[in-house]
Amino acid sequence: DAKTTQPPSMDCAEGRAANLPCNHSTISGNEYVYWYRQIHSQGPQYIIHGLKNNETNEMASLIITEDRKSSTLILPHATLRDTAVYYCIVRVVFSGAGSYQLTFGKGTKLSVIP
Amino acid sequence: GAGVSQTPSNKVTEKGKYVELRCDPISGHTALYWYRQSLGQGPEFLIYFQGTGAADDSGLPNDRFFAVRPEGSVSTLKIQRTERGDSAVYLCASSSTSGDTQYFGPGTRLTVL
């Protein structure tokens, strides 16, 4: 079972910031928070990941709470092309077994509205 | 550079037939993963390769499913005696080493009639 909880759907006006929440209250100190998105009929696309600190790249920002029990993905200026399902995933930093499989939930369906 | 590629993009087969799905990882990536995505669901893990060996095949649903990666690059997912319930999108991902970020291909949509 996925170790994260996300709202099933959200709307965002084009040009505004999209803030996608994720709850991961059982996260351990040995686990990253990863975000992927999946545009219709395409493979999942990596967005960003973090451990403790907030992270920013050319696509998005990731804000992780101090207790690490939740995080928010921020798309600063949403466009119609950002309409997709967004997945928040918790993944081990180091696995003695060597497998770093991703466990996907159902994600959040973000609709960017003109 | 080139991303992960998968062929064919679509495959339609009849119940009971054998199918092979191919994945070309990003050049130089040693870790390769297969996932399966049913309609309306997130992807589910099937098998993981580090180099040529299958290091974790715990996600394969039964012994009709098998995957190989003989030279540590291209991988083939093989499904014997296909069933209608095997219909899904099969996704491949690769990472530079086993703990790094996984990058996904576009998937192969398998339809079993």
Short mmCIF file of C-alpha atoms in Angstrom, two decimals:
data_model
loop_
_atom_site.label_atom_id
_atom_site.label_comp_id
_atom_site.label_asym_id
_atom_site.label_seq_id
_atom_site.Cartn_x
_atom_site.Cartn_y
_atom_site.Cartn_z
CA ASP A 1 0.00 0.00 0.00
CA ALA A 2 1.08 3.54 -0.74
CA LYS A 3 2.46 5.36 2.30
CA THR A 4 1.11 8.71 1.16
CA THR A 5 -2.30 10.41 1.08
CA GLN A 6 -3.25 12.93 -1.59
CA PRO A 7 -6.53 14.61 -2.54
CA PRO A 8 -8.03 12.89 -5.57
CA SER A 9 -8.45 16.07 -7.59
CA MET A 10 -7.70 19.79 -7.66
CA ASP A 11 -8.33 22.72 -9.98
CA CYS A 12 -6.00 25.63 -10.62
CA ALA A 13 -6.43 28.73 -12.76
CA GLU A 14 -3.90 29.15 -15.54
CA GLY A 15 -1.05 31.44 -14.50
CA ARG A 16 -1.65 30.91 -10.80
CA ALA A 17 0.44 28.82 -8.44
CA ALA A 18 -0.67 25.22 -8.00
CA ASN A 19 -0.07 23.87 -4.50
CA LEU A 20 -0.43 20.10 -4.27
CA PRO A 21 -0.43 18.64 -0.75
CA CYS A 22 0.75 15.22 0.36
CA ASN A 23 0.52 13.54 3.74
CA HIS A 24 3.17 11.01 4.69
CA SER A 25 2.79 10.81 8.45
CA THR A 26 4.59 7.46 8.79
CA ILE A 27 7.72 8.51 6.88
CA SER A 28 11.02 7.39 8.38
CA GLY A 29 14.32 9.23 8.50
CA ASN A 30 15.60 6.91 5.78
CA GLU A 31 13.01 7.90 3.20
CA TYR A 32 12.89 10.51 0.46
CA VAL A 33 9.78 12.28 -0.77
CA TYR A 34 9.55 11.99 -4.57
CA TRP A 35 7.09 13.66 -6.94
CA TYR A 36 6.24 12.41 -10.40
CA ARG A 37 3.49 13.43 -12.78
CA GLN A 38 1.75 11.59 -15.57
CA ILE A 39 0.21 13.40 -18.47
CA HIS A 40 -2.51 11.45 -20.23
CA SER A 41 -1.18 8.42 -22.14
CA GLN A 42 2.45 9.14 -21.28
CA GLY A 43 4.90 7.56 -18.85
CA PRO A 44 5.45 9.15 -15.43
CA GLN A 45 7.75 12.18 -15.50
CA TYR A 46 10.13 12.91 -12.63
CA ILE A 47 9.61 16.33 -11.08
CA ILE A 48 11.59 16.70 -7.88
CA HIS A 49 12.59 14.95 -4.66
CA GLY A 50 13.81 15.87 -1.20
CA LEU A 51 14.82 14.50 2.18
CA LYS A 52 14.60 17.26 4.76
CA ASN A 53 15.27 20.60 3.13
CA ASN A 54 13.06 22.45 0.72
CA GLU A 55 14.09 21.95 -2.90
CA THR A 56 13.61 23.95 -6.09
CA ASN A 57 14.35 23.18 -9.71
CA GLU A 58 13.23 24.47 -13.08
CA MET A 59 9.92 22.65 -12.84
CA ALA A 60 8.74 23.09 -9.27
CA SER A 61 9.43 23.68 -5.60
CA LEU A 62 9.07 21.11 -2.83
CA ILE A 63 8.27 22.25 0.67
CA ILE A 64 8.69 19.61 3.40
CA THR A 65 7.42 20.34 6.90
CA GLU A 66 9.90 20.30 9.74
CA ASP A 67 8.46 17.06 11.15
CA ARG A 68 8.53 15.59 7.59
CA LYS A 69 4.98 14.31 7.95
CA SER A 70 3.70 16.29 4.99
CA SER A 71 4.90 18.16 1.94
CA THR A 72 3.63 20.48 -0.77
CA LEU A 73 4.59 20.54 -4.42
CA ILE A 74 4.37 24.04 -5.88
CA LEU A 75 4.08 24.79 -9.58
CA PRO A 76 4.66 28.56 -9.53
CA HIS A 77 2.80 29.52 -12.72
CA ALA A 78 0.55 26.70 -13.87
CA THR A 79 -0.08 26.29 -17.59
CA LEU A 80 -2.55 24.08 -19.44
CA ARG A 81 0.33 21.66 -20.11
CA ASP A 82 0.58 21.03 -16.36
CA THR A 83 -2.77 19.23 -16.39
CA ALA A 84 -1.81 15.73 -15.21
CA VAL A 85 -1.98 13.22 -12.36
CA TYR A 86 0.61 14.08 -9.73
CA TYR A 87 2.05 11.31 -7.57
CA CYS A 88 3.73 11.80 -4.21
CA ILE A 89 5.91 8.80 -3.31
CA VAL A 90 7.99 7.89 -0.30
CA ARG A 91 11.12 5.93 -1.19
CA VAL A 92 13.99 4.57 0.89
CA VAL A 93 17.30 6.40 0.70
CA PHE A 94 19.28 3.22 1.12
CA SER A 95 18.04 -0.32 0.70
CA GLY A 96 20.15 -3.22 1.86
CA ALA A 97 18.26 -5.38 -0.62
CA GLY A 98 19.23 -2.99 -3.39
CA SER A 99 15.72 -2.53 -4.80
CA TYR A 100 14.34 0.99 -4.92
CA GLN A 101 10.93 0.23 -6.31
CA LEU A 102 8.42 3.06 -6.30
CA THR A 103 5.01 2.50 -4.72
CA PHE A 104 2.44 4.68 -6.45
CA GLY A 105 -0.94 5.61 -5.00
CA LYS A 106 -3.74 7.10 -7.05
CA GLY A 107 -2.27 10.60 -7.04
CA THR A 108 -3.98 13.96 -7.48
CA LYS A 109 -5.60 14.83 -10.78
CA LEU A 110 -4.70 18.48 -11.36
CA SER A 111 -6.81 20.34 -13.89
CA VAL A 112 -5.46 23.70 -15.01
CA ILE A 113 -8.35 25.86 -16.16
CA PRO A 114 -8.02 28.66 -18.76
CA GLY B 1 20.12 12.78 -24.66
CA ALA B 2 17.76 9.98 -25.56
CA GLY B 3 15.37 8.84 -22.90
CA VAL B 4 13.98 5.42 -22.16
CA SER B 5 12.33 3.89 -25.20
CA GLN B 6 9.83 1.05 -25.35
CA THR B 7 8.60 -1.00 -28.27
CA PRO B 8 6.03 -1.61 -29.48
CA SER B 9 3.95 1.33 -28.32
CA ASN B 10 0.81 -0.76 -28.72
CA LYS B 11 0.34 -4.50 -28.85
CA VAL B 12 -2.92 -6.32 -29.47
CA THR B 13 -2.93 -10.07 -29.02
CA GLU B 14 -5.35 -12.91 -28.49
CA LYS B 15 -5.89 -14.78 -25.28
CA GLY B 16 -3.39 -17.60 -24.91
CA LYS B 17 -0.70 -16.05 -27.12
CA TYR B 18 2.88 -15.22 -26.14
CA VAL B 19 4.13 -11.61 -26.19
CA GLU B 20 7.46 -9.85 -25.76
CA LEU B 21 7.81 -6.21 -24.74
CA ARG B 22 11.13 -4.43 -25.16
CA CYS B 23 12.77 -1.67 -23.12
CA ASP B 24 15.86 0.35 -24.10
CA PRO B 25 17.12 2.19 -21.01
CA ILE B 26 19.02 5.45 -20.99
CA SER B 27 22.57 4.72 -22.13
CA GLY B 28 24.83 3.83 -19.23
CA HIS B 29 22.03 3.22 -16.74
CA THR B 30 22.70 0.05 -14.78
CA ALA B 31 19.36 -0.24 -12.97
CA LEU B 32 16.17 -1.11 -14.83
CA TYR B 33 12.61 -1.50 -13.54
CA TRP B 34 9.38 -2.82 -15.02
CA TYR B 35 5.99 -1.60 -13.81
CA ARG B 36 2.42 -2.33 -14.88
CA GLN B 37 -0.40 0.21 -14.87
CA SER B 38 -4.04 -0.79 -15.07
CA LEU B 39 -6.72 1.71 -16.07
CA GLY B 40 -7.31 4.33 -13.40
CA GLN B 41 -4.53 3.04 -11.14
CA GLY B 42 -0.97 4.08 -10.41
CA PRO B 43 1.90 1.97 -11.75
CA GLU B 44 2.72 -1.23 -9.85
CA PHE B 45 6.21 -2.66 -9.55
CA LEU B 46 6.99 -5.92 -11.34
CA ILE B 47 10.75 -6.56 -11.43
CA TYR B 48 14.09 -4.83 -10.93
CA PHE B 49 17.43 -5.51 -12.63
CA GLN B 50 20.83 -4.39 -11.49
CA GLY B 51 23.09 -5.13 -14.44
CA THR B 52 22.16 -8.47 -15.97
CA GLY B 53 20.59 -10.02 -12.91
CA ALA B 54 17.03 -9.77 -11.66
CA ALA B 55 17.65 -8.52 -8.13
CA ASP B 56 13.98 -8.28 -7.13
CA ASP B 57 11.15 -10.06 -8.95
CA SER B 58 8.67 -9.92 -6.08
CA GLY B 59 6.12 -7.98 -8.13
CA LEU B 60 5.70 -10.51 -10.93
CA PRO B 61 2.08 -11.74 -10.58
CA ASN B 62 2.71 -15.36 -11.56
CA ASP B 63 5.05 -17.64 -13.49
CA ARG B 64 3.59 -16.62 -16.85
CA PHE B 65 5.64 -13.43 -16.53
CA PHE B 66 9.38 -13.45 -17.06
CA ALA B 67 11.97 -10.81 -17.89
CA VAL B 68 15.57 -10.85 -19.08
CA ARG B 69 18.40 -8.40 -19.51
CA PRO B 70 21.20 -10.54 -20.95
CA GLU B 71 23.77 -7.86 -21.67
CA GLY B 72 22.86 -5.40 -18.95
CA SER B 73 21.22 -2.92 -21.29
CA VAL B 74 18.06 -3.82 -23.24
CA SER B 75 15.43 -5.76 -21.32
CA THR B 76 12.55 -7.90 -22.57
CA LEU B 77 9.41 -8.64 -20.58
CA LYS B 78 7.86 -11.91 -21.69
CA ILE B 79 4.30 -12.99 -21.01
CA GLN B 80 3.17 -16.53 -21.80
CA ARG B 81 -0.39 -17.70 -22.30
CA THR B 82 -1.77 -14.18 -22.09
CA GLU B 83 -5.07 -13.56 -20.32
CA ARG B 84 -7.53 -10.70 -20.67
CA GLY B 85 -6.52 -9.53 -17.20
CA ASP B 86 -2.98 -8.90 -18.48
CA SER B 87 -4.28 -5.94 -20.48
CA ALA B 88 -2.51 -2.86 -19.14
CA VAL B 89 0.23 -0.36 -19.90
CA TYR B 90 3.65 -1.83 -19.21
CA LEU B 91 6.19 0.80 -18.16
CA CYS B 92 9.95 0.59 -18.02
CA ALA B 93 12.20 2.88 -15.99
CA SER B 94 15.95 3.16 -15.62
CA SER B 95 18.34 4.87 -13.23
CA SER B 96 22.07 5.48 -13.43
CA THR B 97 22.69 3.31 -10.38
CA SER B 98 20.32 1.40 -8.14
CA GLY B 99 19.57 4.25 -5.73
CA ASP B 100 19.22 7.11 -8.18
CA THR B 101 16.14 8.74 -9.66
CA GLN B 102 14.16 6.55 -12.04
CA TYR B 103 13.23 7.87 -15.48
CA PHE B 104 10.30 6.28 -17.25
CA GLY B 105 9.64 5.36 -20.84
CA PRO B 106 6.35 6.00 -22.66
CA GLY B 107 5.03 2.51 -22.01
CA THR B 108 3.60 -0.30 -24.11
CA ARG B 109 -0.17 -0.63 -24.13
CA LEU B 110 -1.03 -4.33 -24.19
CA THR B 111 -4.53 -5.41 -25.11
CA VAL B 112 -5.48 -9.05 -24.81
CA LEU B 113 -8.68 -9.90 -26.71
#
